[in-house]
Amino acid sequence: MDIIERESENSDQMDGFLFTHSVSGGTGSGMGSLILEKIRDRFPKKVIQTYSVFANHEDTSDVIVHPYNSVLSMERLIDYPDHVIVIDNAALNRLAAGKFETQQPTFDHINSLVTRIMSTSTAMFRFDSHVLSFSPVVDPNESFTRKTSVVDVVRNLLKPSSMMVSTASTTKSSHCMLSAFLFLQGQITSNDHSINAIRRAPWDFTNPLRILHTPSSPYIKPQYKVSGLMLNNSTSIAPLFERILGLFARLRSKNAFIDRFQKEVRILSFIRGIAWTQQW
């Protein structure tokens, strides 16, 4: 905290904090939650935005207690940050395999997606008007410009396959968009009929989708004519939480690895409280 306070004092105009961590590992969940709590107490009026990486639950995790760590981290993510951007490892691998047309995505492919997410979502704070491109996803080594339109970009952004969170494809209940912010960049004018049609959605008087057109950066050669990024607050994230709670309940029912939390009375009581709530 001394380093954070020193850097904040040297800053001319600090808007907030960007926090990147994993909710599955011990450092990202335990120490990360403690840092979040201390930053909120020390800077109560500053914006805190987190990029929270959830483990790939389709494969075996390196951390055997990651269901405990994930549930404990979500308690802090509810209380302290202003914005939480969820990044699911399973969705990143699926998206990289489909967009980059490779059966085995490398760390370069995954890191390319994460850097585009972070750079695009934070550009509004770092620059006056320029927003870096994100969608459609293309190989960063390509040098030609792809032809895209507003309708194509918006349609792709609304598809579940473009989300950074794995959603259940066979779910019986439909999900809805609570609120969303759509950033469009490229060769777009305010008179574009596609944008006007999206803004005046006939199915809802209060459209949850807000659209912002930002100019392209003069310092970067675009790889497509129209690009976009959507920050979506949707109920489709529920299956991710259900999978985490399912893994948590499986371990808790057998008291598996509970001895690792014996020294922390508050954490142990919290875990038992969640188990009691599920049984009730």
Short mmCIF file of the C-alpha atoms (twelve columns), coordinates in Angstrom:
data_MODEL
# 
_entry.id   MODEL 
# 
loop_
_atom_site.group_PDB 
_atom_site.id 
_atom_site.type_symbol 
_atom_site.label_atom_id 
_atom_site.label_alt_id 
_atom_site.label_comp_id 
_atom_site.label_asym_id 
_atom_site.label_seq_id 
_atom_site.Cartn_x 
_atom_site.Cartn_y 
_atom_site.Cartn_z 
_atom_site.pdbx_PDB_model_num 
ATOM 1   C CA . MET A 1   0.000   0.000   0.000   1 
ATOM 2   C CA . ASP A 2   2.935   2.344   0.559   1 
ATOM 3   C CA . ILE A 3   3.905   1.993   -3.098  1 
ATOM 4   C CA . ILE A 4   0.323   2.618   -4.243  1 
ATOM 5   C CA . GLU A 5   -0.020  5.708   -2.063  1 
ATOM 6   C CA . ARG A 6   3.337   7.034   -3.264  1 
ATOM 7   C CA . GLU A 7   2.387   6.577   -6.922  1 
ATOM 8   C CA . SER A 8   -1.004  8.198   -6.380  1 
ATOM 9   C CA . GLU A 9   0.631   11.245  -4.796  1 
ATOM 10  C CA . ASN A 10  2.979   11.585  -7.782  1 
ATOM 11  C CA . SER A 11  0.076   11.378  -10.226 1 
ATOM 12  C CA . ASP A 12  -1.191  14.669  -11.660 1 
ATOM 13  C CA . GLN A 13  -4.793  13.540  -12.063 1 
ATOM 14  C CA . MET A 14  -5.662  10.010  -11.023 1 
ATOM 15  C CA . ASP A 15  -9.057  8.746   -12.154 1 
ATOM 16  C CA . GLY A 16  -9.003  5.305   -10.593 1 
ATOM 17  C CA . PHE A 17  -7.445  1.857   -10.457 1 
ATOM 18  C CA . LEU A 18  -7.282  -1.010  -12.938 1 
ATOM 19  C CA . PHE A 19  -6.992  -4.334  -11.149 1 
ATOM 20  C CA . THR A 20  -6.051  -7.569  -12.939 1 
ATOM 21  C CA . HIS A 21  -6.198  -10.846 -11.034 1 
ATOM 22  C CA . SER A 22  -7.259  -14.474 -11.123 1 
ATOM 23  C CA . VAL A 23  -10.050 -15.553 -8.801  1 
ATOM 24  C CA . SER A 24  -8.907  -19.180 -8.726  1 
ATOM 25  C CA . GLY A 25  -5.350  -18.952 -7.424  1 
ATOM 26  C CA . GLY A 26  -4.375  -18.182 -3.876  1 
ATOM 27  C CA . THR A 27  -2.514  -14.967 -4.706  1 
ATOM 28  C CA . GLY A 28  -5.133  -13.486 -7.015  1 
ATOM 29  C CA . SER A 29  -8.062  -14.397 -4.775  1 
ATOM 30  C CA . GLY A 30  -6.623  -14.027 -1.269  1 
ATOM 31  C CA . MET A 31  -4.042  -11.289 -1.576  1 
ATOM 32  C CA . GLY A 32  -5.976  -9.683  -4.415  1 
ATOM 33  C CA . SER A 33  -9.105  -9.401  -2.280  1 
ATOM 34  C CA . LEU A 34  -7.092  -7.862  0.551   1 
ATOM 35  C CA . ILE A 35  -5.575  -5.261  -1.787  1 
ATOM 36  C CA . LEU A 36  -9.025  -4.447  -3.184  1 
ATOM 37  C CA . GLU A 37  -10.361 -3.885  0.320   1 
ATOM 38  C CA . LYS A 38  -7.455  -1.647  1.308   1 
ATOM 39  C CA . ILE A 39  -7.648  0.405   -1.908  1 
ATOM 40  C CA . ARG A 40  -11.371 0.999   -1.381  1 
ATOM 41  C CA . ASP A 41  -10.795 2.083   2.220   1 
ATOM 42  C CA . ARG A 42  -7.895  4.369   1.286   1 
ATOM 43  C CA . PHE A 43  -9.460  5.828   -1.904  1 
ATOM 44  C CA . PRO A 44  -13.244 5.674   -1.387  1 
ATOM 45  C CA . LYS A 45  -14.050 8.122   -4.224  1 
ATOM 46  C CA . LYS A 46  -11.825 6.617   -6.913  1 
ATOM 47  C CA . VAL A 47  -13.124 4.256   -9.587  1 
ATOM 48  C CA . ILE A 48  -11.967 0.641   -9.319  1 
ATOM 49  C CA . GLN A 49  -12.291 -1.556  -12.382 1 
ATOM 50  C CA . THR A 50  -11.199 -5.185  -12.240 1 
ATOM 51  C CA . TYR A 51  -10.378 -7.732  -14.921 1 
ATOM 52  C CA . SER A 52  -11.194 -10.972 -13.139 1 
ATOM 53  C CA . VAL A 53  -10.006 -14.170 -14.808 1 
ATOM 54  C CA . PHE A 54  -12.017 -17.301 -14.035 1 
ATOM 55  C CA . ALA A 55  -10.497 -20.758 -14.431 1 
ATOM 56  C CA . ASN A 56  -11.265 -23.117 -17.281 1 
ATOM 57  C CA . HIS A 57  -13.616 -25.532 -15.509 1 
ATOM 58  C CA . GLU A 58  -13.638 -27.900 -18.484 1 
ATOM 59  C CA . ASP A 59  -10.065 -28.939 -17.673 1 
ATOM 60  C CA . THR A 60  -8.358  -29.843 -14.422 1 
ATOM 61  C CA . SER A 61  -7.236  -26.741 -12.578 1 
ATOM 62  C CA . ASP A 62  -3.762  -26.460 -11.110 1 
ATOM 63  C CA . VAL A 63  -5.309  -25.185 -7.852  1 
ATOM 64  C CA . ILE A 64  -7.352  -27.905 -6.159  1 
ATOM 65  C CA . VAL A 65  -9.198  -25.429 -3.921  1 
ATOM 66  C CA . HIS A 66  -10.123 -23.055 -6.755  1 
ATOM 67  C CA . PRO A 67  -13.900 -23.407 -6.060  1 
ATOM 68  C CA . TYR A 68  -13.319 -22.090 -2.527  1 
ATOM 69  C CA . ASN A 69  -11.083 -19.292 -3.793  1 
ATOM 70  C CA . SER A 70  -13.561 -18.288 -6.501  1 
ATOM 71  C CA . VAL A 71  -16.521 -18.036 -4.126  1 
ATOM 72  C CA . LEU A 72  -14.503 -16.082 -1.564  1 
ATOM 73  C CA . SER A 73  -13.277 -13.701 -4.276  1 
ATOM 74  C CA . MET A 74  -16.785 -13.039 -5.581  1 
ATOM 75  C CA . GLU A 75  -17.798 -11.724 -2.170  1 
ATOM 76  C CA . ARG A 76  -15.125 -9.008  -2.467  1 
ATOM 77  C CA . LEU A 77  -15.966 -8.332  -6.114  1 
ATOM 78  C CA . ILE A 78  -19.539 -7.567  -5.091  1 
ATOM 79  C CA . ASP A 79  -18.555 -5.160  -2.313  1 
ATOM 80  C CA . TYR A 80  -15.568 -3.129  -3.487  1 
ATOM 81  C CA . PRO A 81  -15.078 -2.601  -7.270  1 
ATOM 82  C CA . ASP A 82  -17.251 -0.296  -9.366  1 
ATOM 83  C CA . HIS A 83  -16.909 -2.390  -12.531 1 
ATOM 84  C CA . VAL A 84  -16.014 -6.049  -12.900 1 
ATOM 85  C CA . ILE A 85  -15.091 -7.367  -16.345 1 
ATOM 86  C CA . VAL A 86  -15.243 -11.154 -16.259 1 
ATOM 87  C CA . ILE A 87  -12.791 -13.064 -18.450 1 
ATOM 88  C CA . ASP A 88  -13.391 -16.792 -18.752 1 
ATOM 89  C CA . ASN A 89  -10.431 -18.927 -19.818 1 
ATOM 90  C CA . ALA A 90  -12.716 -21.467 -21.486 1 
ATOM 91  C CA . ALA A 91  -14.379 -18.759 -23.580 1 
ATOM 92  C CA . LEU A 92  -11.006 -17.269 -24.523 1 
ATOM 93  C CA . ASN A 93  -9.751  -20.619 -25.799 1 
ATOM 94  C CA . ARG A 94  -12.962 -21.219 -27.738 1 
ATOM 95  C CA . LEU A 95  -12.962 -17.751 -29.259 1 
ATOM 96  C CA . ALA A 96  -9.283  -17.889 -30.187 1 
ATOM 97  C CA . ALA A 97  -9.688  -21.297 -31.813 1 
ATOM 98  C CA . GLY A 98  -12.625 -20.084 -33.900 1 
ATOM 99  C CA . LYS A 99  -11.439 -16.616 -34.875 1 
ATOM 100 C CA . PHE A 100 -7.790  -17.469 -35.494 1 
ATOM 101 C CA . GLU A 101 -8.710  -20.775 -37.189 1 
ATOM 102 C CA . THR A 102 -6.381  -22.922 -35.122 1 
ATOM 103 C CA . GLN A 103 -7.051  -26.092 -33.153 1 
ATOM 104 C CA . GLN A 104 -4.499  -25.271 -30.458 1 
ATOM 105 C CA . PRO A 105 -4.510  -21.558 -29.529 1 
ATOM 106 C CA . THR A 106 -1.195  -20.322 -28.196 1 
ATOM 107 C CA . PHE A 107 -0.551  -17.875 -25.378 1 
ATOM 108 C CA . ASP A 108 0.048   -15.209 -28.034 1 
ATOM 109 C CA . HIS A 109 -3.507  -15.657 -29.327 1 
ATOM 110 C CA . ILE A 110 -4.990  -15.539 -25.828 1 
ATOM 111 C CA . ASN A 111 -2.897  -12.541 -24.793 1 
ATOM 112 C CA . SER A 112 -3.879  -10.736 -27.992 1 
ATOM 113 C CA . LEU A 113 -7.554  -11.020 -27.041 1 
ATOM 114 C CA . VAL A 114 -6.974  -9.909  -23.447 1 
ATOM 115 C CA . THR A 115 -4.864  -6.909  -24.451 1 
ATOM 116 C CA . ARG A 116 -7.519  -5.777  -26.924 1 
ATOM 117 C CA . ILE A 117 -10.197 -6.031  -24.260 1 
ATOM 118 C CA . MET A 118 -8.187  -4.011  -21.764 1 
ATOM 119 C CA . SER A 119 -6.946  -1.396  -24.229 1 
ATOM 120 C CA . THR A 120 -10.390 -0.821  -25.731 1 
ATOM 121 C CA . SER A 121 -12.316 -0.644  -22.469 1 
ATOM 122 C CA . THR A 122 -9.796  1.742   -20.883 1 
ATOM 123 C CA . ALA A 123 -9.155  3.981   -23.887 1 
ATOM 124 C CA . MET A 124 -11.944 6.341   -22.832 1 
ATOM 125 C CA . PHE A 125 -9.968  7.110   -19.679 1 
ATOM 126 C CA . ARG A 126 -6.504  7.190   -21.262 1 
ATOM 127 C CA . PHE A 127 -7.291  9.228   -24.383 1 
ATOM 128 C CA . ASP A 128 -9.563  12.127  -25.194 1 
ATOM 129 C CA . SER A 129 -11.560 10.408  -27.913 1 
ATOM 130 C CA . HIS A 130 -9.648  7.524   -29.487 1 
ATOM 131 C CA . VAL A 131 -10.766 3.985   -28.792 1 
ATOM 132 C CA . LEU A 132 -8.610  1.082   -29.923 1 
ATOM 133 C CA . SER A 133 -10.239 -1.540  -32.132 1 
ATOM 134 C CA . PHE A 134 -11.347 -4.925  -30.873 1 
ATOM 135 C CA . SER A 135 -14.044 -6.583  -32.934 1 
ATOM 136 C CA . PRO A 136 -14.035 -8.259  -35.395 1 
ATOM 137 C CA . VAL A 137 -11.160 -10.380 -34.144 1 
ATOM 138 C CA . VAL A 138 -8.391  -10.814 -36.722 1 
ATOM 139 C CA . ASP A 139 -4.831  -12.053 -36.658 1 
ATOM 140 C CA . PRO A 140 -2.552  -9.159  -35.586 1 
ATOM 141 C CA . ASN A 141 -0.027  -10.219 -38.259 1 
ATOM 142 C CA . GLU A 142 -2.419  -9.427  -41.107 1 
ATOM 143 C CA . SER A 143 -1.623  -6.217  -42.984 1 
ATOM 144 C CA . PHE A 144 -4.708  -5.794  -45.184 1 
ATOM 145 C CA . THR A 145 -7.957  -4.024  -44.298 1 
ATOM 146 C CA . ARG A 146 -11.126 -6.098  -44.027 1 
ATOM 147 C CA . LYS A 147 -14.474 -4.789  -45.197 1 
ATOM 148 C CA . THR A 148 -17.017 -4.702  -42.385 1 
ATOM 149 C CA . SER A 149 -20.274 -2.867  -41.741 1 
ATOM 150 C CA . VAL A 150 -22.148 -1.615  -38.697 1 
ATOM 151 C CA . VAL A 151 -24.759 -4.352  -39.017 1 
ATOM 152 C CA . ASP A 152 -22.120 -7.093  -39.214 1 
ATOM 153 C CA . VAL A 153 -20.204 -5.819  -36.190 1 
ATOM 154 C CA . VAL A 154 -23.291 -5.381  -34.001 1 
ATOM 155 C CA . ARG A 155 -24.683 -8.769  -35.041 1 
ATOM 156 C CA . ASN A 156 -21.409 -10.489 -34.156 1 
ATOM 157 C CA . LEU A 157 -21.129 -8.695  -30.823 1 
ATOM 158 C CA . LEU A 158 -24.612 -9.845  -29.819 1 
ATOM 159 C CA . LYS A 159 -23.859 -13.500 -30.566 1 
ATOM 160 C CA . PRO A 160 -23.116 -15.731 -27.542 1 
ATOM 161 C CA . SER A 161 -20.082 -17.075 -29.405 1 
ATOM 162 C CA . SER A 162 -18.458 -13.625 -29.211 1 
ATOM 163 C CA . MET A 163 -18.806 -13.328 -25.447 1 
ATOM 164 C CA . MET A 164 -15.797 -13.661 -23.173 1 
ATOM 165 C CA . VAL A 165 -17.854 -15.854 -20.832 1 
ATOM 166 C CA . SER A 166 -18.960 -19.414 -21.567 1 
ATOM 167 C CA . THR A 167 -22.755 -19.599 -21.609 1 
ATOM 168 C CA . ALA A 168 -24.847 -22.756 -21.501 1 
ATOM 169 C CA . SER A 169 -26.115 -23.539 -25.004 1 
ATOM 170 C CA . THR A 170 -28.773 -25.969 -23.764 1 
ATOM 171 C CA . THR A 171 -30.218 -23.797 -21.026 1 
ATOM 172 C CA . LYS A 172 -33.975 -23.940 -20.608 1 
ATOM 173 C CA . SER A 173 -34.320 -20.326 -19.515 1 
ATOM 174 C CA . SER A 174 -33.671 -17.371 -21.783 1 
ATOM 175 C CA . HIS A 175 -31.301 -14.598 -20.768 1 
ATOM 176 C CA . CYS A 176 -31.738 -10.865 -21.133 1 
ATOM 177 C CA . MET A 177 -29.539 -7.802  -21.490 1 
ATOM 178 C CA . LEU A 178 -29.856 -5.517  -18.475 1 
ATOM 179 C CA . SER A 179 -27.617 -2.765  -19.841 1 
ATOM 180 C CA . ALA A 180 -24.835 -2.493  -22.392 1 
ATOM 181 C CA . PHE A 181 -22.425 0.053   -23.836 1 
ATOM 182 C CA . LEU A 182 -21.442 -0.383  -27.483 1 
ATOM 183 C CA . PHE A 183 -18.371 1.416   -28.837 1 
ATOM 184 C CA . LEU A 184 -18.218 1.692   -32.632 1 
ATOM 185 C CA . GLN A 185 -15.133 2.892   -34.466 1 
ATOM 186 C CA . GLY A 186 -14.297 3.436   -38.102 1 
ATOM 187 C CA . GLN A 187 -16.015 4.809   -41.183 1 
ATOM 188 C CA . ILE A 188 -19.345 5.677   -39.578 1 
ATOM 189 C CA . THR A 189 -21.444 8.825   -39.754 1 
ATOM 190 C CA . SER A 190 -24.153 10.072  -37.427 1 
ATOM 191 C CA . ASN A 191 -26.641 9.646   -40.281 1 
ATOM 192 C CA . ASP A 192 -25.997 5.916   -40.546 1 
ATOM 193 C CA . HIS A 193 -29.426 4.286   -40.772 1 
ATOM 194 C CA . SER A 194 -28.187 1.091   -39.147 1 
ATOM 195 C CA . ILE A 195 -27.231 2.928   -35.958 1 
ATOM 196 C CA . ASN A 196 -30.521 4.815   -35.872 1 
ATOM 197 C CA . ALA A 197 -32.447 1.569   -36.288 1 
ATOM 198 C CA . ILE A 198 -30.594 -0.001  -33.377 1 
ATOM 199 C CA . ARG A 199 -31.112 3.008   -31.134 1 
ATOM 200 C CA . ARG A 200 -34.853 3.087   -31.800 1 
ATOM 201 C CA . ALA A 201 -35.506 -0.528  -30.929 1 
ATOM 202 C CA . PRO A 202 -39.232 -1.273  -31.445 1 
ATOM 203 C CA . TRP A 203 -39.324 -4.117  -28.900 1 
ATOM 204 C CA . ASP A 204 -38.427 -2.003  -25.884 1 
ATOM 205 C CA . PHE A 205 -39.299 1.567   -24.997 1 
ATOM 206 C CA . THR A 206 -36.204 1.888   -22.804 1 
ATOM 207 C CA . ASN A 207 -33.431 0.427   -24.941 1 
ATOM 208 C CA . PRO A 208 -30.686 -1.011  -22.676 1 
ATOM 209 C CA . LEU A 209 -28.109 -0.674  -25.471 1 
ATOM 210 C CA . ARG A 210 -26.209 2.629   -25.578 1 
ATOM 211 C CA . ILE A 211 -24.086 3.361   -28.651 1 
ATOM 212 C CA . LEU A 212 -21.053 5.633   -28.818 1 
ATOM 213 C CA . HIS A 213 -19.196 6.418   -32.046 1 
ATOM 214 C CA . THR A 214 -15.518 7.181   -31.559 1 
ATOM 215 C CA . PRO A 215 -13.047 8.254   -34.270 1 
ATOM 216 C CA . SER A 216 -10.164 6.066   -35.350 1 
ATOM 217 C CA . SER A 217 -6.690  6.710   -34.038 1 
ATOM 218 C CA . PRO A 218 -4.466  8.514   -36.567 1 
ATOM 219 C CA . TYR A 219 -1.428  6.632   -35.256 1 
ATOM 220 C CA . ILE A 220 -2.648  3.087   -35.939 1 
ATOM 221 C CA . LYS A 221 -3.486  1.576   -39.319 1 
ATOM 222 C CA . PRO A 222 -6.929  -0.061  -39.016 1 
ATOM 223 C CA . GLN A 223 -7.365  -3.692  -40.021 1 
ATOM 224 C CA . TYR A 224 -11.085 -3.250  -40.741 1 
ATOM 225 C CA . LYS A 225 -13.408 -0.427  -41.741 1 
ATOM 226 C CA . VAL A 226 -15.783 -0.785  -38.786 1 
ATOM 227 C CA . SER A 227 -14.958 -2.285  -35.395 1 
ATOM 228 C CA . GLY A 228 -16.683 -2.421  -32.047 1 
ATOM 229 C CA . LEU A 229 -16.588 -3.396  -28.402 1 
ATOM 230 C CA . MET A 230 -19.598 -4.136  -26.199 1 
ATOM 231 C CA . LEU A 231 -19.594 -4.035  -22.405 1 
ATOM 232 C CA . ASN A 232 -22.648 -6.094  -21.512 1 
ATOM 233 C CA . ASN A 233 -24.404 -6.502  -18.174 1 
ATOM 234 C CA . SER A 234 -26.387 -9.651  -18.916 1 
ATOM 235 C CA . THR A 235 -27.978 -12.503 -17.018 1 
ATOM 236 C CA . SER A 236 -26.128 -14.904 -19.348 1 
ATOM 237 C CA . ILE A 237 -23.253 -14.859 -16.847 1 
ATOM 238 C CA . ALA A 238 -25.380 -16.947 -14.456 1 
ATOM 239 C CA . PRO A 239 -24.218 -20.356 -15.837 1 
ATOM 240 C CA . LEU A 240 -20.628 -19.459 -14.943 1 
ATOM 241 C CA . PHE A 241 -21.605 -18.803 -11.333 1 
ATOM 242 C CA . GLU A 242 -23.704 -21.979 -11.274 1 
ATOM 243 C CA . ARG A 243 -20.710 -24.071 -12.338 1 
ATOM 244 C CA . ILE A 244 -18.563 -22.492 -9.629  1 
ATOM 245 C CA . LEU A 245 -21.196 -23.093 -6.946  1 
ATOM 246 C CA . GLY A 246 -21.604 -26.671 -8.158  1 
ATOM 247 C CA . LEU A 247 -17.896 -27.354 -7.743  1 
ATOM 248 C CA . PHE A 248 -17.965 -25.582 -4.382  1 
ATOM 249 C CA . ALA A 249 -20.877 -27.692 -3.132  1 
ATOM 250 C CA . ARG A 250 -19.162 -30.885 -4.278  1 
ATOM 251 C CA . LEU A 251 -16.056 -30.123 -2.219  1 
ATOM 252 C CA . ARG A 252 -17.960 -28.753 0.766   1 
ATOM 253 C CA . SER A 253 -20.242 -31.798 1.022   1 
ATOM 254 C CA . LYS A 254 -17.159 -33.951 1.633   1 
ATOM 255 C CA . ASN A 255 -15.307 -31.336 3.716   1 
ATOM 256 C CA . ALA A 256 -12.511 -31.673 1.193   1 
ATOM 257 C CA . PHE A 257 -9.422  -29.535 1.856   1 
ATOM 258 C CA . ILE A 258 -11.307 -27.574 4.523   1 
ATOM 259 C CA . ASP A 259 -8.292  -27.922 6.804   1 
ATOM 260 C CA . ARG A 260 -6.460  -25.340 4.686   1 
ATOM 261 C CA . PHE A 261 -8.802  -22.653 6.013   1 
ATOM 262 C CA . GLN A 262 -8.782  -23.690 9.692   1 
ATOM 263 C CA . LYS A 263 -6.485  -20.818 10.678  1 
ATOM 264 C CA . GLU A 264 -8.838  -18.214 9.197   1 
ATOM 265 C CA . VAL A 265 -11.950 -18.294 11.387  1 
ATOM 266 C CA . ARG A 266 -13.821 -15.675 9.343   1 
ATOM 267 C CA . ILE A 267 -13.212 -17.487 6.048   1 
ATOM 268 C CA . LEU A 268 -14.159 -20.843 7.543   1 
ATOM 269 C CA . SER A 269 -17.424 -19.478 8.933   1 
ATOM 270 C CA . PHE A 270 -18.204 -17.892 5.569   1 
ATOM 271 C CA . ILE A 271 -17.711 -21.219 3.763   1 
ATOM 272 C CA . ARG A 272 -19.953 -23.001 6.266   1 
ATOM 273 C CA . GLY A 273 -22.562 -20.263 5.916   1 
ATOM 274 C CA . ILE A 274 -22.719 -20.747 2.157   1 
ATOM 275 C CA . ALA A 275 -23.117 -24.493 2.588   1 
ATOM 276 C CA . TRP A 276 -25.962 -23.956 5.083   1 
ATOM 277 C CA . THR A 277 -27.699 -21.553 2.709   1 
ATOM 278 C CA . GLN A 278 -27.564 -24.063 -0.140  1 
ATOM 279 C CA . GLN A 279 -29.032 -26.813 2.035   1 
ATOM 280 C CA . TRP A 280 -31.781 -24.493 3.226   1 
# 
